GROMACS .gro file of C-alpha atoms in nm:
model
  371
    1MET     CA    1   8.122   5.796  -2.924
    2LEU     CA    2   7.921   5.510  -2.785
    3VAL     CA    3   7.761   5.286  -3.045
    4SER     CA    4   7.469   5.085  -2.914
    5ALA     CA    5   7.425   4.725  -3.024
    6PRO     CA    6   7.132   4.663  -3.259
    7VAL     CA    7   6.810   4.575  -3.088
    8PHE     CA    8   6.624   4.288  -3.251
    9ALA     CA    9   6.251   4.342  -3.233
   10GLN     CA   10   6.051   4.078  -3.052
   11GLU     CA   11   5.676   4.086  -3.056
   12VAL     CA   12   5.491   3.967  -2.746
   13VAL     CA   13   5.164   3.794  -2.833
   14ASN     CA   14   4.921   3.731  -2.549
   15ILE     CA   15   4.709   3.417  -2.567
   16GLY     CA   16   4.399   3.439  -2.351
   17PHE     CA   17   4.248   3.170  -2.128
   18SER     CA   18   3.925   3.178  -1.931
   19GLY     CA   19   3.839   2.863  -1.740
   20PRO     CA   20   3.783   2.717  -1.393
   21LEU     CA   21   4.096   2.768  -1.182
   22SER     CA   22   3.917   2.747  -0.848
   23GLY     CA   23   3.631   2.538  -0.714
   24GLY     CA   24   3.544   2.178  -0.794
   25ALA     CA   25   3.656   2.192  -1.158
   26ALA     CA   26   3.990   2.362  -1.085
   27GLN     CA   27   4.202   2.058  -1.173
   28TYR     CA   28   4.025   2.022  -1.505
   29GLY     CA   29   4.090   2.389  -1.579
   30LYS     CA   30   4.455   2.351  -1.485
   31ASN     CA   31   4.492   2.045  -1.711
   32THR     CA   32   4.362   2.235  -2.014
   33LEU     CA   33   4.569   2.544  -1.932
   34ASP     CA   34   4.888   2.344  -1.887
   35GLY     CA   35   4.843   2.179  -2.227
   36LEU     CA   36   4.826   2.526  -2.379
   37LYS     CA   37   5.129   2.645  -2.180
   38PHE     CA   38   5.333   2.339  -2.271
   39ALA     CA   39   5.300   2.421  -2.640
   40ILE     CA   40   5.383   2.787  -2.579
   41ASP     CA   41   5.696   2.701  -2.383
   42GLU     CA   42   5.817   2.482  -2.670
   43LEU     CA   43   5.735   2.748  -2.930
   44ASN     CA   44   5.920   3.014  -2.735
   45ALA     CA   45   6.224   2.787  -2.702
   46THR     CA   46   6.248   2.757  -3.082
   47GLY     CA   47   6.266   3.130  -3.153
   48PHE     CA   48   5.934   3.126  -3.337
   49GLU     CA   49   5.890   3.392  -3.608
   50VAL     CA   50   5.596   3.546  -3.792
   51ALA     CA   51   5.657   3.769  -4.095
   52GLY     CA   52   6.027   3.780  -4.020
   53LYS     CA   53   5.980   3.900  -3.661
   54LYS     CA   54   6.055   3.695  -3.352
   55VAL     CA   55   5.746   3.622  -3.148
   56LYS     CA   56   5.722   3.545  -2.779
   57PHE     CA   57   5.391   3.398  -2.666
   58GLU     CA   58   5.258   3.465  -2.318
   59VAL     CA   59   4.946   3.322  -2.154
   60VAL     CA   60   4.704   3.552  -1.976
   61ALA     CA   61   4.484   3.322  -1.767
   62LEU     CA   62   4.170   3.433  -1.583
   63ASP     CA   63   3.949   3.225  -1.353
   64ASP     CA   64   3.582   3.205  -1.449
   65LYS     CA   65   3.485   2.938  -1.191
   66TYR     CA   66   3.304   2.750  -1.472
   67ASN     CA   67   3.050   3.035  -1.482
   68PRO     CA   68   2.962   3.156  -1.836
   69SER     CA   69   2.876   3.506  -1.715
   70GLU     CA   70   3.227   3.530  -1.567
   71THR     CA   71   3.368   3.399  -1.896
   72ALA     CA   72   3.198   3.682  -2.086
   73ILE     CA   73   3.351   3.942  -1.852
   74ASN     CA   74   3.694   3.777  -1.873
   75PHE     CA   75   3.677   3.768  -2.251
   76GLN     CA   76   3.616   4.141  -2.272
   77ARG     CA   77   3.911   4.203  -2.041
   78LEU     CA   78   4.141   3.970  -2.231
   79VAL     CA   79   4.067   4.124  -2.570
   80GLN     CA   80   4.045   4.490  -2.468
   81GLU     CA   81   4.316   4.506  -2.200
   82SER     CA   82   4.557   4.226  -2.293
   83LYS     CA   83   4.498   4.251  -2.671
   84THR     CA   84   4.461   3.874  -2.710
   85PRO     CA   85   4.389   3.768  -3.070
   86VAL     CA   86   4.312   3.416  -2.945
   87VAL     CA   87   4.121   3.303  -2.635
   88MET     CA   88   4.088   2.944  -2.518
   89VAL     CA   89   3.777   2.842  -2.316
   90PRO     CA   90   3.740   2.484  -2.184
   91HIS     CA   91   3.362   2.464  -2.134
   92SER     CA   92   3.067   2.496  -2.369
   93GLY     CA   93   2.873   2.753  -2.164
   94GLY     CA   94   3.172   2.985  -2.166
   95GLY     CA   95   3.219   2.923  -2.537
   96TYR     CA   96   2.861   3.028  -2.612
   97ALA     CA   97   2.916   3.345  -2.407
   98VAL     CA   98   3.229   3.430  -2.607
   99GLN     CA   99   3.051   3.369  -2.939
  100THR     CA  100   2.815   3.659  -2.872
  101SER     CA  101   3.097   3.909  -2.932
  102ASN     CA  102   3.417   3.745  -3.061
  103GLU     CA  103   3.349   3.818  -3.428
  104ARG     CA  104   3.287   4.184  -3.349
  105LEU     CA  105   3.603   4.200  -3.139
  106ASN     CA  106   3.810   4.001  -3.391
  107ALA     CA  107   3.923   3.725  -3.154
  108LEU     CA  108   3.954   3.355  -3.237
  109LEU     CA  109   3.781   3.121  -2.989
  110LEU     CA  110   3.967   2.797  -2.918
  111SER     CA  111   3.679   2.597  -2.774
  112TYR     CA  112   3.768   2.288  -2.575
  113THR     CA  113   3.428   2.121  -2.573
  114SER     CA  114   3.290   1.826  -2.766
  115VAL     CA  115   2.931   1.958  -2.756
  116PRO     CA  116   2.810   1.970  -3.120
  117LYS     CA  117   2.621   2.297  -3.073
  118ILE     CA  118   2.939   2.506  -3.043
  119THR     CA  119   3.000   2.474  -3.418
  120GLN     CA  120   2.636   2.496  -3.524
  121SER     CA  121   2.598   2.869  -3.461
  122GLY     CA  122   2.768   2.987  -3.781
  123ASN     CA  123   3.037   3.168  -3.582
  124LYS     CA  124   3.329   3.231  -3.819
  125LEU     CA  125   3.592   3.262  -3.548
  126THR     CA  126   3.554   2.932  -3.362
  127PHE     CA  127   3.786   2.631  -3.357
  128ARG     CA  128   3.635   2.331  -3.175
  129ILE     CA  129   3.939   2.147  -3.042
  130PRO     CA  130   3.815   1.793  -2.959
  131PRO     CA  131   3.589   1.579  -3.177
  132ASP     CA  132   3.213   1.629  -3.165
  133PHE     CA  133   3.096   1.375  -2.904
  134SER     CA  134   2.815   1.257  -3.129
  135THR     CA  135   3.080   1.084  -3.343
  136TYR     CA  136   3.144   0.840  -3.057
  137ILE     CA  137   2.790   0.719  -3.012
  138LYS     CA  138   2.722   0.478  -3.300
  139PRO     CA  139   3.068   0.314  -3.293
  140PHE     CA  140   3.049   0.275  -2.914
  141ILE     CA  141   2.706   0.116  -2.946
  142SER     CA  142   2.822  -0.116  -3.225
  143HIS     CA  143   3.117  -0.234  -3.013
  144ALA     CA  144   2.911  -0.291  -2.698
  145MET     CA  145   2.627  -0.472  -2.872
  146SER     CA  146   2.861  -0.703  -3.061
  147LYS     CA  147   3.048  -0.795  -2.743
  148PHE     CA  148   2.772  -0.815  -2.484
  149GLY     CA  149   2.416  -0.779  -2.610
  150LYS     CA  150   2.132  -0.538  -2.673
  151LYS     CA  151   2.003  -0.452  -2.326
  152VAL     CA  152   2.149  -0.133  -2.176
  153ALA     CA  153   2.094   0.049  -1.849
  154ILE     CA  154   2.186   0.416  -1.815
  155ALA     CA  155   2.374   0.497  -1.495
  156ASN     CA  156   2.565   0.810  -1.594
  157ALA     CA  157   2.586   1.153  -1.430
  158ASP     CA  158   2.300   1.401  -1.423
  159HIS     CA  159   2.475   1.726  -1.521
  160ASP     CA  160   2.402   1.910  -1.846
  161TYR     CA  161   2.684   1.754  -2.048
  162ALA     CA  162   2.574   1.402  -1.952
  163LYS     CA  163   2.215   1.492  -2.037
  164ALA     CA  164   2.326   1.606  -2.384
  165TRP     CA  165   2.507   1.274  -2.436
  166THR     CA  166   2.206   1.075  -2.313
  167ALA     CA  167   1.965   1.265  -2.539
  168LEU     CA  168   2.157   1.136  -2.844
  169PHE     CA  169   2.254   0.799  -2.699
  170LYS     CA  170   1.904   0.669  -2.621
  171PRO     CA  171   1.749   0.697  -2.970
  172ALA     CA  172   2.072   0.568  -3.128
  173TRP     CA  173   2.069   0.258  -2.906
  174GLU     CA  174   1.707   0.185  -2.993
  175ALA     CA  175   1.766   0.255  -3.364
  176ALA     CA  176   2.038  -0.013  -3.355
  177GLY     CA  177   1.782  -0.264  -3.231
  178GLY     CA  178   1.859  -0.235  -2.861
  179THR     CA  179   1.640  -0.203  -2.554
  180ILE     CA  180   1.686   0.044  -2.267
  181VAL     CA  181   1.603  -0.157  -1.953
  182GLY     CA  182   1.704   0.106  -1.698
  183ASP     CA  183   1.747   0.483  -1.689
  184ASN     CA  184   1.890   0.601  -1.360
  185PRO     CA  185   2.131   0.896  -1.385
  186MET     CA  186   2.299   0.991  -1.058
  187SER     CA  187   2.455   1.299  -0.897
  188TYR     CA  188   2.817   1.200  -0.945
  189ASN     CA  189   2.949   1.524  -0.797
  190ARG     CA  190   2.751   1.499  -0.474
  191SER     CA  191   2.796   1.138  -0.370
  192THR     CA  192   3.062   0.877  -0.299
  193ASP     CA  193   2.823   0.583  -0.258
  194PHE     CA  194   2.635   0.467  -0.565
  195TYR     CA  195   2.519   0.121  -0.450
  196SER     CA  196   2.152   0.215  -0.441
  197GLY     CA  197   2.155   0.377  -0.784
  198VAL     CA  198   2.366   0.104  -0.940
  199SER     CA  199   2.142  -0.166  -0.791
  200LYS     CA  200   1.842   0.003  -0.951
  201ALA     CA  201   2.023   0.017  -1.287
  202LEU     CA  202   2.111  -0.353  -1.263
  203ALA     CA  203   1.761  -0.468  -1.161
  204GLU     CA  204   1.659  -0.566  -1.516
  205LYS     CA  205   1.988  -0.749  -1.584
  206PRO     CA  206   2.138  -0.529  -1.858
  207ASP     CA  207   2.415  -0.651  -2.087
  208VAL     CA  208   2.575  -0.306  -2.094
  209LEU     CA  209   2.597  -0.009  -1.857
  210PHE     CA  210   2.628   0.343  -1.999
  211ILE     CA  211   2.826   0.542  -1.741
  212GLY     CA  212   3.026   0.862  -1.728
  213GLY     CA  213   3.098   1.193  -1.562
  214ALA     CA  214   3.414   1.294  -1.381
  215SER     CA  215   3.668   1.010  -1.370
  216GLU     CA  216   3.669   0.936  -0.996
  217PRO     CA  217   3.293   0.889  -0.945
  218THR     CA  218   3.271   0.704  -1.278
  219GLY     CA  219   3.533   0.465  -1.146
  220LEU     CA  220   3.331   0.417  -0.827
  221VAL     CA  221   3.015   0.341  -1.026
  222ALA     CA  222   3.202   0.077  -1.230
  223LYS     CA  223   3.362  -0.070  -0.916
  224GLN     CA  224   3.033  -0.097  -0.732
  225ALA     CA  225   2.862  -0.248  -1.037
  226ARG     CA  226   3.124  -0.525  -1.041
  227GLU     CA  227   3.085  -0.576  -0.666
  228LEU     CA  228   2.712  -0.621  -0.722
  229GLY     CA  229   2.781  -0.895  -0.976
  230PHE     CA  230   2.761  -0.712  -1.309
  231LYS     CA  231   2.952  -0.910  -1.575
  232GLY     CA  232   2.872  -0.701  -1.883
  233GLY     CA  233   3.045  -0.414  -2.060
  234PHE     CA  234   3.070  -0.042  -1.996
  235ILE     CA  235   3.022   0.238  -2.245
  236ILE     CA  236   3.216   0.523  -2.087
  237MET     CA  237   3.127   0.881  -2.174
  238ASP     CA  238   3.426   1.081  -2.297
  239GLN     CA  239   3.446   1.302  -1.987
  240ALA     CA  240   3.578   1.007  -1.786
  241LYS     CA  241   3.931   0.880  -1.848
  242MET     CA  242   3.998   0.507  -1.810
  243ASN     CA  243   4.353   0.552  -1.677
  244GLU     CA  244   4.212   0.776  -1.401
  245MET     CA  245   3.944   0.514  -1.327
  246LYS     CA  246   4.201   0.232  -1.321
  247PRO     CA  247   4.330   0.274  -0.961
  248ILE     CA  248   3.973   0.309  -0.831
  249VAL     CA  249   3.841  -0.010  -0.992
  250GLY     CA  250   4.161  -0.201  -0.913
  251GLY     CA  251   4.304  -0.238  -1.264
  252TYR     CA  252   4.193  -0.255  -1.624
  253ALA     CA  253   4.073  -0.615  -1.580
  254ALA     CA  254   3.770  -0.476  -1.392
  255LEU     CA  255   3.683  -0.275  -1.704
  256GLU     CA  256   3.711  -0.572  -1.944
  257GLY     CA  257   3.518  -0.507  -2.264
  258SER     CA  258   3.477  -0.136  -2.193
  259ILE     CA  259   3.507   0.133  -2.457
  260GLY     CA  260   3.597   0.496  -2.397
  261VAL     CA  261   3.854   0.766  -2.464
  262LEU     CA  262   4.204   0.633  -2.537
  263PRO     CA  263   4.427   0.719  -2.238
  264VAL     CA  264   4.724   0.930  -2.347
  265VAL     CA  265   4.964   0.717  -2.140
  266ASP     CA  266   4.844   0.405  -2.323
  267ASP     CA  267   4.872   0.557  -2.671
  268PRO     CA  268   5.132   0.357  -2.869
  269GLN     CA  269   5.221   0.633  -3.117
  270PRO     CA  270   5.590   0.735  -3.092
  271ALA     CA  271   5.507   1.107  -3.099
  272VAL     CA  272   5.267   1.069  -2.808
  273LYS     CA  273   5.511   0.855  -2.611
  274ALA     CA  274   5.777   1.122  -2.661
  275PHE     CA  275   5.534   1.389  -2.544
  276VAL     CA  276   5.451   1.189  -2.231
  277THR     CA  277   5.824   1.165  -2.152
  278ARG     CA  278   5.871   1.542  -2.194
  279TRP     CA  279   5.559   1.614  -1.990
  280MET     CA  280   5.659   1.388  -1.702
  281LYS     CA  281   5.993   1.568  -1.672
  282VAL     CA  282   5.807   1.895  -1.619
  283TYR     CA  283   5.524   1.747  -1.411
  284PRO     CA  284   5.667   1.442  -1.228
  285GLY     CA  285   5.403   1.198  -1.109
  286ARG     CA  286   5.123   1.367  -1.308
  287GLU     CA  287   5.011   1.179  -1.616
  288PRO     CA  288   4.894   1.392  -1.911
  289GLY     CA  289   4.539   1.346  -2.028
  290SER     CA  290   4.362   1.437  -2.349
  291GLU     CA  291   4.310   1.789  -2.210
  292ALA     CA  292   4.687   1.831  -2.241
  293THR     CA  293   4.741   1.674  -2.584
  294TYR     CA  294   4.443   1.833  -2.757
  295ASN     CA  295   4.519   2.184  -2.632
  296TYR     CA  296   4.889   2.141  -2.705
  297THR     CA  297   4.803   2.050  -3.066
  298ALA     CA  298   4.549   2.332  -3.098
  299MET     CA  299   4.807   2.590  -2.991
  300MET     CA  300   5.068   2.450  -3.229
  301ALA     CA  301   4.814   2.469  -3.514
  302THR     CA  302   4.720   2.826  -3.419
  303ALA     CA  303   5.083   2.936  -3.417
  304GLY     CA  304   5.133   2.770  -3.755
  305ALA     CA  305   4.827   2.956  -3.891
  306MET     CA  306   4.976   3.286  -3.771
  307LYS     CA  307   5.297   3.208  -3.958
  308LEU     CA  308   5.110   3.119  -4.278
  309ALA     CA  309   4.885   3.426  -4.250
  310GLY     CA  310   5.179   3.655  -4.173
  311THR     CA  311   4.993   3.811  -3.882
  312THR     CA  312   4.950   3.763  -3.507
  313THR     CA  313   4.661   4.008  -3.474
  314ASP     CA  314   4.411   3.945  -3.754
  315ALA     CA  315   4.198   3.665  -3.615
  316MET     CA  316   4.002   3.616  -3.937
  317ALA     CA  317   4.322   3.575  -4.139
  318ILE     CA  318   4.458   3.331  -3.878
  319ARG     CA  319   4.135   3.130  -3.890
  320GLY     CA  320   4.159   3.124  -4.267
  321LYS     CA  321   4.496   2.947  -4.252
  322LEU     CA  322   4.410   2.694  -3.980
  323ASP     CA  323   4.330   2.409  -4.217
  324ALA     CA  324   4.659   2.449  -4.401
  325ALA     CA  325   4.848   2.485  -4.075
  326ILE     CA  326   4.694   2.167  -3.935
  327LYS     CA  327   4.786   1.972  -4.247
  328ALA     CA  328   5.145   2.101  -4.220
  329LEU     CA  329   5.193   2.000  -3.857
  330PRO     CA  330   5.469   1.743  -3.800
  331ASP     CA  331   5.372   1.428  -3.612
  332ALA     CA  332   5.555   1.552  -3.301
  333GLN     CA  333   5.312   1.844  -3.276
  334ASN     CA  334   4.994   1.681  -3.410
  335LEU     CA  335   4.924   1.465  -3.106
  336ALA     CA  336   4.548   1.491  -3.167
  337ASN     CA  337   4.587   1.340  -3.517
  338TYR     CA  338   4.398   1.625  -3.683
  339ASP     CA  339   4.335   1.589  -4.056
  340GLY     CA  340   4.203   1.944  -4.093
  341ILE     CA  341   3.922   2.177  -3.989
  342GLU     CA  342   3.565   2.191  -4.118
  343ALA     CA  343   3.407   2.509  -4.255
  344ASN     CA  344   3.209   2.544  -3.931
  345GLY     CA  345   3.525   2.528  -3.718
  346GLY     CA  346   3.505   2.165  -3.612
  347SER     CA  347   3.819   1.956  -3.599
  348ILE     CA  348   3.843   1.671  -3.852
  349ILE     CA  349   3.979   1.358  -3.683
  350ASP     CA  350   3.952   0.984  -3.731
  351THR     CA  351   3.944   0.958  -3.355
  352ARG     CA  352   4.133   0.678  -3.184
  353VAL     CA  353   3.955   0.532  -2.881
  354GLY     CA  354   4.041   0.265  -2.629
  355VAL     CA  355   3.885  -0.075  -2.568
  356ILE     CA  356   3.986  -0.306  -2.283
  357GLU     CA  357   4.080  -0.653  -2.400
  358GLY     CA  358   4.259  -0.906  -2.181
  359GLY     CA  359   4.306  -0.644  -1.911
  360LYS     CA  360   4.494  -0.409  -2.147
  361VAL     CA  361   4.405  -0.102  -2.352
  362LYS     CA  362   4.380  -0.159  -2.725
  363GLN     CA  363   4.377   0.136  -2.964
  364VAL     CA  364   4.097   0.137  -3.223
  365LYS     CA  365   3.993   0.400  -3.479
  366LEU     CA  366   3.628   0.502  -3.480
  367SER     CA  367   3.620   0.438  -3.856
  368GLU     CA  368   3.712   0.075  -3.794
  369LEU     CA  369   3.430   0.030  -3.542
  370SER     CA  370   3.182   0.177  -3.791
  371LYS     CA  371   3.250  -0.086  -4.059
   0.00000   0.00000   0.00000
């Protein structure tokens, strides 16, 4: 008689993704997706278990071309065809589209957007991965005013995300006793020459320029401002990454006094440095950004919540264990420095940002800037 060897059950859990994988935002979509995948590869390598059963995670990624209507279609496919209990979406419009049906379909939305509105809807199955961008505004203003002065000119991008930032930034600047001496947003995605717009922004001799959009055009705006004689500081909207601006402006010295998102490659924490080393072995020559570290941490927290809940399918139970899972994450997996999750699904973080001093990036906590 032939006796077959025992077969150890392994559950395959699909994690959904709908984001831009083609078009102008394709690299951004790939960055967020690869952060998710990096966590999944590490989880699979450890023989991860939920309720005593080995689990293998697989990513099912669909291209939505940054179009919310495509996101809504993709979400239905991911949940109904691929049985994904969790779907990650890296843009606010797509997140809003998912929120119209994710509670009914019992699927947890991992929302990679810092727009405050995503967690103001009362949706019980949303996890906002990055910090709410409004938490940056007052500390950024405090830093810039103390270093340079109270006159600001706005020279950021003109897309919806930048408009949302500007709508909160302007009254906050004035409430802090500042004056807005120029307001000249520009089409960052449709131009490579910003001299005319920057000249207009500099006409009233501001102490500070508020800039930001995609990293490359933001770098060009900063470079051309310096070439036109601007000596003040930059407040850099969180969409732009200073390490990606660095080669365009010719080094961090050209951004002296600036404040913005802390570049992952300049983060001094041992856990982050170790992650960068692991990442660079997989993706040589490609530095990880916050899209990678935040989504890596979010996936690790989600897997931990599944383990604590004892289920890979009940999204509400998984969401219910997210706070405990976040608090149990080891430093090596909590690269985003989460402290927990709010009742509305927002991440709780004492966010670390970067300021340029002496041509180098210095790490500062937002709480320290608010003192």
